Short mmCIF file of C-alpha atoms in Angstrom, two decimals:
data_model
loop_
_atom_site.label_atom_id
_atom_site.label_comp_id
_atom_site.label_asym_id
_atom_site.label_seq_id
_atom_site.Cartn_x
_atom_site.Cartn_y
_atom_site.Cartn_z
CA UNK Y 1 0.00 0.00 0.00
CA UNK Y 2 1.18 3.87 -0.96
CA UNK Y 3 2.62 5.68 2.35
CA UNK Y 4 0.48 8.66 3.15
CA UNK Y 5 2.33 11.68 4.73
CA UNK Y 6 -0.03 14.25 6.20
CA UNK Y 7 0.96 16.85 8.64
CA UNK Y 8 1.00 16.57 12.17
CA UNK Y 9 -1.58 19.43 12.86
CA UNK Y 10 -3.73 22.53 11.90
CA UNK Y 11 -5.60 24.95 13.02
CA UNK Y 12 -8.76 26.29 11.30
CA UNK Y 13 -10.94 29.52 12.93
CA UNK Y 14 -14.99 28.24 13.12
CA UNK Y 15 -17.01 28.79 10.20
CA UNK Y 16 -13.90 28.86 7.89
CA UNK Y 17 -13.04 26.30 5.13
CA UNK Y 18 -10.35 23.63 6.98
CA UNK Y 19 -8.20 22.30 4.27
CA UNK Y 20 -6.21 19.33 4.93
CA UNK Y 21 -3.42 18.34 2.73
CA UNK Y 22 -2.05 14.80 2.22
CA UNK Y 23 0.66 13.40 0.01
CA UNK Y 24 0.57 9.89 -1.75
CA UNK Y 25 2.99 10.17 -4.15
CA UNK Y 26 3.61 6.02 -4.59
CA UNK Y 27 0.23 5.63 -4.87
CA UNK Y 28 -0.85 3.45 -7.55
CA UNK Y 29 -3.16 3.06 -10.39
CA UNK Y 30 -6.03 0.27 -8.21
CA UNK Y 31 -5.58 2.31 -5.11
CA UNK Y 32 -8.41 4.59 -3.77
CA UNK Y 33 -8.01 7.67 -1.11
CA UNK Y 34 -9.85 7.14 2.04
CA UNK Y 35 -10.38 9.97 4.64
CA UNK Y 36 -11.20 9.03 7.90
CA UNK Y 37 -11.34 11.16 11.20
CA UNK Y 38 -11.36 10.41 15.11
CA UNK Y 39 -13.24 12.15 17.40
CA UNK Y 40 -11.51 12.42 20.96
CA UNK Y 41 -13.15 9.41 22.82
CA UNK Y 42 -15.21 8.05 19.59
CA UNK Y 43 -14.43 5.34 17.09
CA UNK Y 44 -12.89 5.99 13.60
CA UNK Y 45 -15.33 7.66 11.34
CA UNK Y 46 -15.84 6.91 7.63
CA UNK Y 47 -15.42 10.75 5.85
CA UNK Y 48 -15.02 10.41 1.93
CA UNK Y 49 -13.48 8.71 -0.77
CA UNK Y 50 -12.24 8.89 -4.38
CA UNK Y 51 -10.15 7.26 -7.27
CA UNK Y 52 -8.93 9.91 -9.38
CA UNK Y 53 -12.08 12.52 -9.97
CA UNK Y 54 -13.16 15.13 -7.20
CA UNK Y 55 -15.70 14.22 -4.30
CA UNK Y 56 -18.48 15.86 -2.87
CA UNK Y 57 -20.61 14.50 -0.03
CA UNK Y 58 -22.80 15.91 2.49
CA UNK Y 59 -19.43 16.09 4.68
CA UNK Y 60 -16.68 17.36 2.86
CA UNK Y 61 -15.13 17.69 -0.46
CA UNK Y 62 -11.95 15.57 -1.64
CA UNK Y 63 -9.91 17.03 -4.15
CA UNK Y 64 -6.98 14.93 -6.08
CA UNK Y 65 -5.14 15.98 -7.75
CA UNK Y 66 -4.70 15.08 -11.53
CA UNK Y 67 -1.24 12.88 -11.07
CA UNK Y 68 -2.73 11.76 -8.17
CA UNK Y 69 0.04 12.04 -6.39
CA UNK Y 70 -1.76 14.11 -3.40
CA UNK Y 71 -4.89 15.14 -2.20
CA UNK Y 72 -6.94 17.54 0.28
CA UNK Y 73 -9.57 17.27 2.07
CA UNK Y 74 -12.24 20.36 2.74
CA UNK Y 75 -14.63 20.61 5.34
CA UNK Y 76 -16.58 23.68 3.43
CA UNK Y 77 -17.18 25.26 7.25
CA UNK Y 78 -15.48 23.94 10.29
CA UNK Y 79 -17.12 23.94 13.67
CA UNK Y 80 -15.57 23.21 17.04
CA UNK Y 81 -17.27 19.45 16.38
CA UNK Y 82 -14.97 18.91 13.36
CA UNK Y 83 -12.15 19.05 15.68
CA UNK Y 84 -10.70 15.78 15.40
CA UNK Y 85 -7.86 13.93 14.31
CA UNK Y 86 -7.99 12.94 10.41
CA UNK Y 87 -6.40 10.02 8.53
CA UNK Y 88 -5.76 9.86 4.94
CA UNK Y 89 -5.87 5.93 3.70
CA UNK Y 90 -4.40 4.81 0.69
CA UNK Y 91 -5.95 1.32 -0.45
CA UNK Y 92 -6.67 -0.93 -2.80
CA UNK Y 93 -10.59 -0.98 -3.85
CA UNK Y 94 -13.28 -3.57 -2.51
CA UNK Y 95 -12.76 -7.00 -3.70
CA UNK Y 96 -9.10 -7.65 -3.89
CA UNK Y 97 -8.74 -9.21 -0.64
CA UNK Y 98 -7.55 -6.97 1.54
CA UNK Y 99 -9.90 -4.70 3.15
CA UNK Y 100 -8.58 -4.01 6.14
CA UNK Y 101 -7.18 -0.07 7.41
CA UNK Y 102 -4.07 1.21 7.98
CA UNK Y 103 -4.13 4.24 10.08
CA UNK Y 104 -0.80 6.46 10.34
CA UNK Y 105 -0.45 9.44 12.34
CA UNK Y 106 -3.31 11.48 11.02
CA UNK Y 107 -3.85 15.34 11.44
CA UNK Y 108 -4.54 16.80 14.57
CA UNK Y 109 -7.01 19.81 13.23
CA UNK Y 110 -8.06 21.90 15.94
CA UNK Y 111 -10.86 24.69 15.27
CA UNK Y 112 -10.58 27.87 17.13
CA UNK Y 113 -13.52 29.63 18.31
CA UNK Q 1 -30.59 1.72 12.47
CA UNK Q 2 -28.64 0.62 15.27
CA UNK Q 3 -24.70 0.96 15.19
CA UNK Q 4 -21.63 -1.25 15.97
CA UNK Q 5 -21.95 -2.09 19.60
CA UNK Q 6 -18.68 -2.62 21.75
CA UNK Q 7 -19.07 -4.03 25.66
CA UNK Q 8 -17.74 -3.79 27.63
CA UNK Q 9 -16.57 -0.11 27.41
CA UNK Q 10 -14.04 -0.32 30.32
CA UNK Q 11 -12.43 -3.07 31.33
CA UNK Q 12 -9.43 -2.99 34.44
CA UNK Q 13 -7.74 -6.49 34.94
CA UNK Q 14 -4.36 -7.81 36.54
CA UNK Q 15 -1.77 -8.96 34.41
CA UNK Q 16 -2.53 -12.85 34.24
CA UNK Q 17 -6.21 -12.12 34.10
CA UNK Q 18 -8.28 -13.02 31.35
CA UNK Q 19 -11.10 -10.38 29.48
CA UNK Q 20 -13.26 -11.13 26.95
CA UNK Q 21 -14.40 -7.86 24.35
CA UNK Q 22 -17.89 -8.52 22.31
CA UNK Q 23 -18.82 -6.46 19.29
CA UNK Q 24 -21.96 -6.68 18.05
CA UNK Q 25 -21.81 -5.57 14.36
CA UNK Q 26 -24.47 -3.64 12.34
CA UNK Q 27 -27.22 -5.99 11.13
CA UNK Q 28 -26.42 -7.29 8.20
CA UNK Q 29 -22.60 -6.33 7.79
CA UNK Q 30 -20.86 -9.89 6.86
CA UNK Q 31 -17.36 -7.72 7.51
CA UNK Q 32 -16.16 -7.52 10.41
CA UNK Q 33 -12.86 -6.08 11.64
CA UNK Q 34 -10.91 -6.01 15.15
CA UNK Q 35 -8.77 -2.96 15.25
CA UNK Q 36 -6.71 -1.16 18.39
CA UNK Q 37 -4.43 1.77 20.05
CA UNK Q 38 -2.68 1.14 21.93
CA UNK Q 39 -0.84 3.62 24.35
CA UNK Q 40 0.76 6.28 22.14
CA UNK Q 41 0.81 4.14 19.19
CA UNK Q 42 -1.43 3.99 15.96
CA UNK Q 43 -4.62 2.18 15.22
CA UNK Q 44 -3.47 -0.86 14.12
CA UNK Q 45 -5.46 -3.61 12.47
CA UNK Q 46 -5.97 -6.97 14.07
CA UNK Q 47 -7.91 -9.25 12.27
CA UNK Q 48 -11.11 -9.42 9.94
CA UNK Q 49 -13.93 -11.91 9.16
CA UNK Q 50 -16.12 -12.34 6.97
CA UNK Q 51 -19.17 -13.60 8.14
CA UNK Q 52 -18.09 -16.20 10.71
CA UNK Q 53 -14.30 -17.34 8.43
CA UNK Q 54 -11.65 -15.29 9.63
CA UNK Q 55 -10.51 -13.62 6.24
CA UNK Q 56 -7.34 -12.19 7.58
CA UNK Q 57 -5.53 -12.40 11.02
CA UNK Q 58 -2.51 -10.97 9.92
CA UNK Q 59 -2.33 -8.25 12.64
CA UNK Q 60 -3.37 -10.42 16.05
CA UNK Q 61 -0.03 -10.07 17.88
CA UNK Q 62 0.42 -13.63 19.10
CA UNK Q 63 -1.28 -16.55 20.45
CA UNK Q 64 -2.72 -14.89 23.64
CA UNK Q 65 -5.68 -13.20 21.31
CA UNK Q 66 -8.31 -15.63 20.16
CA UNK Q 67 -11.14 -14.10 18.15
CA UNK Q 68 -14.14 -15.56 17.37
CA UNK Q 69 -17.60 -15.31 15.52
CA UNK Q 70 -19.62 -18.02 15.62
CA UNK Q 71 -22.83 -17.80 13.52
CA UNK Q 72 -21.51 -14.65 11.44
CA UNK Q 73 -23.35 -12.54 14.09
CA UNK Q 74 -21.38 -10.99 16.68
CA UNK Q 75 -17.91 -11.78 17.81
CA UNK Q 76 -15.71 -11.98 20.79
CA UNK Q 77 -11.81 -11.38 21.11
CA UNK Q 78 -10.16 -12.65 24.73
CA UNK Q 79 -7.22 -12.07 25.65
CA UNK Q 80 -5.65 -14.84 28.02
CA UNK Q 81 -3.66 -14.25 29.81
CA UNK Q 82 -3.54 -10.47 30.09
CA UNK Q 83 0.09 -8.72 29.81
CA UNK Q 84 0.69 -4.93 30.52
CA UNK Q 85 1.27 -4.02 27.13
CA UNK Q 86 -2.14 -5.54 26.48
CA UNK Q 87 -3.34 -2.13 27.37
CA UNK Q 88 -5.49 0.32 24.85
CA UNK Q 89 -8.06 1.04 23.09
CA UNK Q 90 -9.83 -2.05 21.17
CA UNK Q 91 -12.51 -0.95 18.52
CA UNK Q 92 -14.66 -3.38 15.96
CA UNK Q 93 -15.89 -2.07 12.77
CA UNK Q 94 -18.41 -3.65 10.39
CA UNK Q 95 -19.02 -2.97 6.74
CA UNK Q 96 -21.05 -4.78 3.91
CA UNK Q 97 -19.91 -6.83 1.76
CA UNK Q 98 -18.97 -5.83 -1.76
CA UNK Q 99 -19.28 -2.35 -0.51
CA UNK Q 100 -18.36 0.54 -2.71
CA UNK Q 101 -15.86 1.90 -0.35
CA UNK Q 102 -14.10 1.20 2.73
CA UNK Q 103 -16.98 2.78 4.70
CA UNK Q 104 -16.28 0.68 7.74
CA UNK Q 105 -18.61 1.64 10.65
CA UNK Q 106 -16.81 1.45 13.65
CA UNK Q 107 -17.69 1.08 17.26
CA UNK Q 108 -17.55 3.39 20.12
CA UNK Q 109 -14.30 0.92 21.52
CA UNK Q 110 -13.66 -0.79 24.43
CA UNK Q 111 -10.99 0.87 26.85
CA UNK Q 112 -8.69 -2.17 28.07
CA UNK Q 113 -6.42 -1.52 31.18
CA UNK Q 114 -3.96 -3.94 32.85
CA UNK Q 115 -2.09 -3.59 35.81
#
């Protein structure tokens, strides 16, 4: 699986657009970009994902870039709530086998009041 | 819809002890995944089944951790006997099968100490 580097943390003022950069620059042509986030206290939670084309969902937006080399993640307009710490997965798709997660350090994005 | 369902949420035990974690995946998830923290370290995968075969048990750290799902329903992971570095966070995570994406649902986690 492609190594992920993301940075260690951010901060983001409430109501403004949090954009989290990550960089997959092994990543190959089968493998997908999975964001996932951690609550203090909670379990992992499911964000986004995408191939090669942008992603909107009722969360956040994933742009990747057109080498696919990186990626970022945008929460449109953070709240304290979105403070969490957030993982960007590089995988192969459903089907292949291997379906389990590998979580690396993550970002620790804090939003400031 | 209910979620994944982790019990018990704390668990304290002395080193030599046994403990026994249930997850109760989402109804109808055959995927199921172990997963855990522990102190300082990364989430780190421990096993998966599907339905009630294990798929892949590639990450259980040895022969003290013996998971289990028998029926394909919920599952169970003891530890026996407990060491120190035993300690963390253990979640469980469901998805469905031939799911689009990795959207594994995960559980609240069970909070393992042992002294």
């Amino acid at each position: 699986d492609a190594k992920t580097t993301q940075p260690t943390s951010m901060d983001c003022a409430e109501g403004r657009a949090a954009n989290l950069p990550c960089n997959h620059s092994t990543i190959s042509g089968n493998e997908y970009v999975y964001w996932y986030r951690q609550i203090h206290s909670q379990g992992p939670q499911y964000i986004i994902h995408g191939l090669k084309n942008n992603e909107t969902n009722e969360m956040a937006s994933l742009i990747i870039t057109e080498d696919r080399k990186s990626s970022t993640l945008i929460l449109p307009h953070a709240t304290l709530r979105d403070t969490a710490v957030y993982y960007c997965i590089v995988r192969v798709g459903p089907g292949t086998g291997a379906n389990n997660l590998f979580f690396g350090t993550g970002t620790r994005l804090t939003v400031i009041p | 819809e209910a979620g994944v369902t982790q019990f018990p949420s704390h668990s304290v035990i002395e080193k030599g002890q046994t403990v026994t974690l249930r997850c109760d995946p989402i109804s109808g998830h055959d995927n199921l995944y172990w997963y855990r923290r522990v102190m300082g370290k990364e989430i780190k995968f421990l096993l998966h089944f599907v339905k009630e075969s294990k798929q892949d048990e590639s990450g259980m750290p040895n022969n003290r951790f013996l998971a289990e799902r028998t029926g394909g329903t919920y599952s169970t992971l003891k530890v026996q006997p407990a060491e120190l570095e035993d300690s963390g966070v253990y979640f469980c995570a469901s998805s469905q099968e031939r799911t689009v994406a990795y959207e594994q649902y995960f559980g609240p986690g069970t909070r393992l100490t042992v002294t």
